[in-house]
Amino acid sequence: MVKGFDGAVGLTDHPTAFRKWMIAGLEQAWIINEFEGLEMLKDPEHHHKETSNHQVKFQEKTSSLIAKLEEKGNPFLETGKELLTIDTHDVCNGNIVQSISTLEKIGQKQYRDFVKAVLEEKTKPSRAPITRNNLKLMKAVRQKPKRDKLIDQLAMVKKESKLFFNDSFFNLG
């Protein structure tokens, strides 16, 4: 009877494990089958971003972006050759402007290379990884300044001093 459940192989050598299997094996199999049955009942077509809460957050963020564009002005309508950030109207440096202006050309070249290698010549599989483009964008401009080493050391000393003076060994009272 136990062998029919594909679970007794190797258990006969260990009496304790065999006893546990005989007592709890059927119950464990029933729990696993019930869990798998519940997983099958879930709607596989439902995407996690289709909830009303997610849609409300998306609508709030969209409204916030529209309000900022109305407040600061549309950066795409600005006249001049400088590239500006949307929120602060900071002028981007030349490397960022060049990488953004060549972005479409790079993408088109990668697409042509992919079509040629995968569809025409069939030298690469369709699931072959695509190389990443490390272009300098506006996020690189606004990186947080690195903390000073002295500030980190001071924070560590303060933390250690609290541990040292709060130790019950040094309390006199």
Coordinates of N, CA and C in Angstrom, one line a residue:
M1 N 0.8 -1.2 0.0 CA 0.0 0.0 0.0 C 0.9 1.3 0.0
V2 N 1.9 1.3 0.8 CA 2.8 2.5 0.9 C 3.6 2.6 -0.4
K3 N 4.0 1.5 -0.9 CA 4.8 1.5 -2.1 C 4.1 2.1 -3.3
G4 N 2.8 2.0 -3.3 CA 2.0 2.6 -4.4 C 2.0 4.1 -4.4
F5 N 2.4 4.7 -3.3 CA 2.4 6.2 -3.3 C 3.8 6.7 -3.6
D6 N 4.7 5.8 -4.1 CA 6.1 6.2 -4.5 C 6.8 6.9 -3.4
G7 N 6.6 6.5 -2.2 CA 7.3 7.1 -1.1 C 8.1 6.2 -0.2
A8 N 8.1 4.9 -0.4 CA 8.7 4.0 0.5 C 10.1 3.6 0.1
V9 N 10.6 4.0 -1.0 CA 11.9 3.7 -1.5 C 12.9 4.3 -0.6
G10 N 13.8 3.4 0.0 CA 14.8 3.9 0.9 C 14.3 4.0 2.4
L11 N 13.1 4.0 2.6 CA 12.6 4.2 4.0 C 12.6 2.9 4.8
T12 N 12.7 1.8 4.1 CA 12.7 0.5 4.8 C 14.0 0.3 5.5
D13 N 15.0 1.0 5.2 CA 16.3 0.8 5.8 C 16.4 1.6 7.2
H14 N 15.5 2.5 7.3 CA 15.5 3.4 8.5 C 14.2 3.2 9.2
P15 N 14.1 2.4 10.3 CA 12.8 2.2 11.0 C 12.1 3.4 11.5
T16 N 12.9 4.4 12.0 CA 12.2 5.6 12.5 C 11.6 6.4 11.4
A17 N 12.3 6.5 10.3 CA 11.7 7.3 9.1 C 10.6 6.5 8.5
F18 N 10.6 5.2 8.5 CA 9.5 4.4 8.0 C 8.3 4.5 8.8
R19 N 8.5 4.6 10.2 CA 7.3 4.7 11.1 C 6.7 6.1 10.9
K20 N 7.5 7.1 10.8 CA 7.0 8.5 10.5 C 6.2 8.5 9.2
W21 N 6.7 7.9 8.2 CA 6.0 7.9 6.9 C 4.7 7.2 7.0
M22 N 4.7 6.1 7.7 CA 3.4 5.3 7.9 C 2.4 6.1 8.7
I23 N 2.8 6.9 9.6 CA 1.9 7.6 10.5 C 1.4 8.9 9.7
A24 N 2.4 9.7 9.2 CA 2.0 11.0 8.7 C 2.1 11.1 7.2
G25 N 2.5 10.1 6.5 CA 2.7 10.2 5.0 C 1.4 10.5 4.3
L26 N 0.3 9.8 4.6 CA -0.9 10.0 3.9 C -1.5 11.4 4.2
E27 N -1.3 11.9 5.4 CA -1.8 13.2 5.8 C -1.0 14.3 5.0
Q28 N 0.4 14.1 4.9 CA 1.2 15.0 4.1 C 0.8 15.0 2.7
A29 N 0.6 13.8 2.1 CA 0.2 13.8 0.7 C -1.2 14.5 0.5
W30 N -2.1 14.3 1.4 CA -3.4 15.0 1.3 C -3.3 16.5 1.4
I31 N -2.4 17.0 2.3 CA -2.2 18.4 2.4 C -1.5 19.0 1.2
I32 N -0.6 18.3 0.6 CA 0.1 18.8 -0.6 C -0.9 18.8 -1.8
N33 N -1.7 17.8 -1.9 CA -2.7 17.7 -3.0 C -3.7 18.9 -2.8
E34 N -4.1 19.1 -1.6 CA -5.1 20.2 -1.4 C -4.4 21.6 -1.7
F35 N -3.2 21.8 -1.3 CA -2.5 23.0 -1.6 C -2.3 23.2 -3.1
E36 N -1.9 22.1 -3.8 CA -1.8 22.2 -5.3 C -3.1 22.5 -5.9
G37 N -4.2 22.0 -5.4 CA -5.6 22.2 -5.9 C -5.9 23.7 -5.7
L38 N -5.6 24.3 -4.6 CA -5.9 25.7 -4.4 C -5.1 26.6 -5.3
E39 N -3.8 26.2 -5.6 CA -3.0 27.0 -6.5 C -3.6 26.9 -7.9
M40 N -4.2 25.8 -8.3 CA -4.9 25.7 -9.6 C -6.1 26.6 -9.7
L41 N -6.8 26.9 -8.6 CA -8.0 27.7 -8.6 C -7.7 29.1 -8.9
K42 N -6.5 29.6 -8.6 CA -6.2 31.0 -8.9 C -6.3 31.3 -10.4
D43 N -6.7 32.6 -10.6 CA -6.9 33.0 -12.0 C -5.5 33.3 -12.6
P44 N -5.0 32.5 -13.6 CA -3.7 32.8 -14.2 C -3.7 34.0 -15.1
E45 N -4.9 34.4 -15.5 CA -5.0 35.6 -16.4 C -4.9 36.9 -15.7
H46 N -5.0 36.9 -14.4 CA -5.0 38.1 -13.6 C -3.6 38.6 -13.4
H47 N -3.3 39.8 -13.8 CA -2.0 40.4 -13.6 C -1.9 41.2 -12.3
H48 N -0.8 41.2 -11.6 CA -0.7 41.8 -10.3 C -0.9 43.3 -10.4
K49 N -0.8 43.9 -11.6 CA -1.0 45.4 -11.7 C -2.4 45.7 -12.1
E50 N -3.3 44.8 -12.1 CA -4.7 45.0 -12.4 C -5.6 45.3 -11.2
T51 N -5.0 45.4 -10.1 CA -5.8 45.7 -8.9 C -6.2 47.1 -8.8
S52 N -7.3 47.4 -8.1 CA -7.7 48.8 -8.0 C -6.7 49.7 -7.3
N53 N -6.0 49.2 -6.3 CA -5.1 49.9 -5.6 C -3.9 50.4 -6.5
H54 N -3.4 49.5 -7.3 CA -2.3 49.8 -8.2 C -2.8 50.9 -9.2
Q55 N -4.0 50.7 -9.7 CA -4.5 51.7 -10.7 C -4.7 53.1 -10.1
V56 N -5.1 53.1 -8.8 CA -5.3 54.4 -8.1 C -3.9 55.1 -8.0
K57 N -2.9 54.3 -7.6 CA -1.5 54.8 -7.5 C -1.0 55.3 -8.8
F58 N -1.2 54.6 -9.9 CA -0.8 55.0 -11.2 C -1.5 56.3 -11.6
Q59 N -2.8 56.4 -11.3 CA -3.5 57.6 -11.6 C -3.0 58.8 -10.8
E60 N -2.6 58.6 -9.6 CA -2.1 59.7 -8.8 C -0.7 60.1 -9.3
K61 N 0.1 59.2 -9.7 CA 1.5 59.5 -10.2 C 1.3 60.2 -11.6
T62 N 0.4 59.8 -12.4 CA 0.2 60.5 -13.7 C -0.3 61.9 -13.5
S63 N -1.3 62.1 -12.6 CA -1.8 63.4 -12.3 C -0.7 64.3 -11.7
S64 N 0.2 63.7 -10.9 CA 1.3 64.5 -10.4 C 2.3 64.9 -11.5
L65 N 2.6 64.0 -12.4 CA 3.4 64.4 -13.6 C 2.8 65.5 -14.4
I66 N 1.5 65.4 -14.7 CA 0.9 66.4 -15.5 C 0.9 67.7 -14.8
A67 N 0.7 67.7 -13.4 CA 0.7 69.0 -12.7 C 2.1 69.6 -12.7
K68 N 3.2 68.8 -12.6 CA 4.6 69.3 -12.7 C 4.8 69.9 -14.1
L69 N 4.4 69.2 -15.1 CA 4.6 69.7 -16.5 C 3.9 71.0 -16.7
E70 N 2.7 71.2 -16.1 CA 2.0 72.4 -16.2 C 2.7 73.5 -15.4
E71 N 3.2 73.1 -14.2 CA 3.9 74.1 -13.4 C 5.2 74.6 -13.9
K72 N 6.0 73.6 -14.3 CA 7.4 73.9 -14.8 C 7.4 74.2 -16.3
G73 N 6.5 73.8 -17.0 CA 6.5 74.0 -18.5 C 6.9 72.7 -19.1
N74 N 6.6 72.5 -20.4 CA 6.9 71.3 -21.1 C 8.3 71.4 -21.6
P75 N 9.2 70.5 -21.2 CA 10.6 70.6 -21.6 C 10.8 70.3 -23.1
F76 N 9.9 69.7 -23.7 CA 10.0 69.3 -25.1 C 9.7 70.5 -26.0
L77 N 9.0 71.5 -25.5 CA 8.7 72.7 -26.2 C 9.7 73.8 -26.0
E78 N 10.7 73.6 -25.2 CA 11.8 74.6 -24.9 C 12.6 74.8 -26.2
T79 N 12.9 76.1 -26.4 CA 13.7 76.4 -27.6 C 15.1 76.4 -27.1
G80 N 16.0 76.0 -28.0 CA 17.4 76.0 -27.7 C 18.0 74.6 -27.9
K81 N 19.3 74.5 -27.8 CA 19.9 73.2 -28.1 C 20.3 72.5 -26.8
E82 N 20.1 73.1 -25.7 CA 20.4 72.4 -24.4 C 19.3 71.4 -24.1
L83 N 19.7 70.3 -23.4 CA 18.8 69.3 -23.0 C 18.6 69.6 -21.5
L84 N 17.3 69.7 -21.1 CA 17.0 70.1 -19.7 C 16.3 68.9 -19.0
T85 N 16.5 68.8 -17.7 CA 15.7 67.9 -16.9 C 14.4 68.4 -16.7
I86 N 13.4 67.5 -16.5 CA 12.0 68.0 -16.4 C 11.8 68.7 -15.0
D87 N 12.3 68.2 -13.9 CA 11.9 68.8 -12.7 C 12.7 70.0 -12.3
T88 N 14.0 70.1 -12.5 CA 14.8 71.2 -12.1 C 15.3 72.1 -13.2
H89 N 15.0 71.7 -14.4 CA 15.5 72.5 -15.6 C 17.0 72.6 -15.6
D90 N 17.7 71.6 -15.0 CA 19.2 71.7 -15.1 C 19.6 71.3 -16.5
V91 N 20.7 72.0 -17.0 CA 21.2 71.7 -18.3 C 22.1 70.5 -18.2
C92 N 21.9 69.5 -19.0 CA 22.7 68.3 -19.0 C 24.0 68.5 -19.8
N93 N 25.0 67.7 -19.4 CA 26.3 67.9 -20.0 C 26.4 67.2 -21.4
G94 N 27.4 67.5 -22.1 CA 27.5 67.0 -23.5 C 27.4 65.5 -23.7
N95 N 28.0 64.7 -22.7 CA 28.0 63.3 -22.9 C 26.6 62.7 -22.8
I96 N 25.7 63.3 -22.0 CA 24.4 62.8 -21.9 C 23.6 63.2 -23.1
V97 N 23.8 64.4 -23.6 CA 23.1 64.9 -24.8 C 23.5 64.0 -26.0
Q98 N 24.8 63.6 -26.1 CA 25.2 62.8 -27.2 C 24.6 61.4 -27.1
S99 N 24.6 60.8 -25.9 CA 24.1 59.4 -25.7 C 22.6 59.4 -26.0
I100 N 21.9 60.4 -25.6 CA 20.4 60.4 -25.9 C 20.2 60.6 -27.4
S101 N 21.0 61.4 -28.0 CA 20.7 61.7 -29.5 C 21.1 60.5 -30.3
T102 N 22.0 59.6 -29.8 CA 22.4 58.4 -30.6 C 21.6 57.2 -30.1
L103 N 20.8 57.4 -29.2 CA 20.0 56.2 -28.6 C 19.2 55.5 -29.7
E104 N 18.5 56.2 -30.5 CA 17.6 55.6 -31.5 C 18.5 54.8 -32.5
K105 N 19.6 55.4 -32.9 CA 20.5 54.8 -33.9 C 21.1 53.5 -33.4
I106 N 21.4 53.5 -32.1 CA 22.0 52.3 -31.5 C 20.9 51.2 -31.4
G107 N 19.7 51.6 -31.0 CA 18.6 50.6 -31.0 C 18.3 50.0 -32.4
Q108 N 18.3 50.8 -33.4 CA 18.0 50.4 -34.7 C 19.1 49.4 -35.2
K109 N 20.4 49.7 -34.9 CA 21.5 48.9 -35.3 C 21.4 47.5 -34.6
Q110 N 21.1 47.6 -33.3 CA 21.0 46.3 -32.6 C 19.8 45.5 -33.1
Y111 N 18.7 46.1 -33.5 CA 17.6 45.4 -34.1 C 18.0 44.7 -35.4
R112 N 18.7 45.5 -36.3 CA 19.1 44.9 -37.6 C 20.0 43.7 -37.4
D113 N 21.0 43.9 -36.4 CA 21.9 42.8 -36.1 C 21.2 41.6 -35.6
F114 N 20.2 41.8 -34.8 CA 19.4 40.7 -34.2 C 18.6 39.9 -35.3
V115 N 18.0 40.7 -36.2 CA 17.2 40.1 -37.3 C 18.1 39.3 -38.2
K116 N 19.3 39.9 -38.5 CA 20.2 39.2 -39.4 C 20.7 37.9 -38.8
A117 N 21.2 38.0 -37.5 CA 21.8 36.8 -36.9 C 20.8 35.7 -36.5
V118 N 19.6 36.1 -36.1 CA 18.6 35.1 -35.6 C 17.7 34.7 -36.7
L119 N 17.1 35.6 -37.5 CA 16.1 35.2 -38.5 C 16.7 34.9 -39.9
E120 N 17.7 35.6 -40.3 CA 18.2 35.4 -41.7 C 19.3 34.4 -41.7
E121 N 20.4 34.6 -41.0 CA 21.5 33.7 -41.0 C 21.3 32.5 -40.0
K122 N 20.5 32.7 -39.0 CA 20.2 31.6 -38.0 C 21.5 31.2 -37.3
T123 N 22.4 32.1 -37.0 CA 23.6 31.8 -36.3 C 23.5 31.9 -34.8
K124 N 22.4 32.5 -34.3 CA 22.1 32.7 -32.9 C 20.7 32.2 -32.6
P125 N 20.5 31.6 -31.4 CA 19.1 31.3 -31.0 C 18.3 32.5 -30.7
S126 N 17.0 32.4 -30.8 CA 16.2 33.6 -30.5 C 16.2 34.0 -29.1
R127 N 16.6 33.1 -28.2 CA 16.7 33.5 -26.7 C 18.1 33.9 -26.3
A128 N 19.0 34.2 -27.2 CA 20.3 34.6 -26.9 C 20.2 36.0 -26.2
P129 N 21.0 36.2 -25.2 CA 21.0 37.4 -24.4 C 21.4 38.6 -25.3
I130 N 20.8 39.7 -25.1 CA 21.1 41.0 -25.8 C 22.0 41.8 -24.9
T131 N 23.1 42.3 -25.5 CA 24.0 43.1 -24.8 C 23.4 44.4 -24.2
R132 N 23.9 44.7 -23.0 CA 23.3 45.9 -22.4 C 24.0 47.2 -22.8
N133 N 23.3 48.2 -23.0 CA 23.9 49.5 -23.4 C 24.1 50.3 -22.1
N134 N 25.3 50.6 -21.8 CA 25.6 51.5 -20.6 C 25.8 52.9 -21.1
L135 N 24.7 53.6 -21.2 CA 24.8 55.0 -21.7 C 24.6 55.9 -20.5
K136 N 25.3 57.0 -20.5 CA 25.2 58.0 -19.4 C 23.8 58.7 -19.6
L137 N 23.0 58.6 -18.6 CA 21.7 59.3 -18.6 C 21.6 60.3 -17.5
M138 N 20.5 60.9 -17.3 CA 20.3 62.0 -16.3 C 20.4 61.5 -14.9
K139 N 20.2 60.2 -14.7 CA 20.3 59.7 -13.3 C 21.7 59.7 -12.8
A140 N 22.7 59.6 -13.8 CA 24.1 59.6 -13.4 C 24.5 61.0 -12.9
V141 N 23.8 62.0 -13.3 CA 24.2 63.4 -12.9 C 23.8 63.6 -11.4
R142 N 22.7 63.0 -11.0 CA 22.1 63.3 -9.7 C 22.5 62.2 -8.6
Q143 N 23.6 61.7 -8.7 CA 24.0 60.7 -7.7 C 24.2 61.4 -6.3
K144 N 23.9 60.6 -5.3 CA 24.1 61.1 -4.0 C 25.6 61.3 -3.7
P145 N 26.0 62.3 -3.0 CA 27.5 62.5 -2.7 C 27.9 61.4 -1.8
K146 N 29.1 60.9 -2.0 CA 29.6 59.8 -1.1 C 29.9 60.4 0.3
R147 N 29.5 59.5 1.3 CA 29.8 60.0 2.7 C 31.3 60.0 3.0
D148 N 31.6 60.9 3.8 CA 33.0 61.1 4.1 C 33.4 59.9 5.1
K149 N 34.6 59.5 5.0 CA 35.1 58.4 5.8 C 35.1 58.7 7.3
L150 N 35.4 60.0 7.6 CA 35.4 60.4 9.0 C 34.0 60.4 9.6
I151 N 32.9 60.7 8.8 CA 31.6 60.7 9.3 C 31.2 59.3 9.6
D152 N 31.6 58.3 8.8 CA 31.3 56.9 9.1 C 32.0 56.4 10.3
Q153 N 33.3 56.8 10.5 CA 34.0 56.4 11.6 C 33.4 57.0 12.9
L154 N 33.0 58.3 12.9 CA 32.4 58.9 14.0 C 31.1 58.2 14.4
A155 N 30.3 57.8 13.4 CA 29.0 57.1 13.7 C 29.3 55.8 14.4
M156 N 30.4 55.1 13.9 CA 30.7 53.8 14.5 C 31.2 54.0 15.9
V157 N 32.0 55.0 16.2 CA 32.5 55.3 17.6 C 31.3 55.6 18.5
K158 N 30.4 56.4 18.0 CA 29.2 56.7 18.9 C 28.4 55.4 19.2
K159 N 28.2 54.6 18.2 CA 27.5 53.3 18.5 C 28.2 52.4 19.5
E160 N 29.5 52.3 19.3 CA 30.3 51.5 20.2 C 30.3 52.1 21.6
S161 N 30.4 53.4 21.8 CA 30.4 54.0 23.1 C 29.1 53.7 23.8
K162 N 28.0 53.7 23.1 CA 26.7 53.4 23.7 C 26.7 52.0 24.2
L163 N 27.2 51.1 23.5 CA 27.3 49.7 23.9 C 28.2 49.6 25.1
F164 N 29.3 50.3 25.1 CA 30.3 50.2 26.2 C 29.7 50.8 27.5
F165 N 29.1 51.9 27.5 CA 28.6 52.5 28.7 C 27.2 52.0 29.2
N166 N 26.5 51.3 28.3 CA 25.3 50.6 28.7 C 25.5 49.2 29.3
D167 N 26.7 48.7 29.2 CA 27.0 47.4 29.7 C 26.8 47.3 31.2
S168 N 26.1 46.3 31.7 CA 25.8 46.1 33.1 C 27.1 45.9 33.9
F169 N 28.1 45.5 33.3 CA 29.4 45.2 34.0 C 30.0 46.5 34.6
F170 N 29.7 47.6 33.9 CA 30.3 48.9 34.3 C 29.4 49.7 35.2
N171 N 28.1 49.3 35.4 CA 27.2 50.0 36.2 C 27.5 49.8 37.7
L172 N 27.6 50.9 38.4 CA 28.0 50.8 39.8 C 26.8 50.7 40.7
G173 N 25.6 51.0 40.2 CA 24.5 51.1 41.1 C 23.7 49.9 41.1

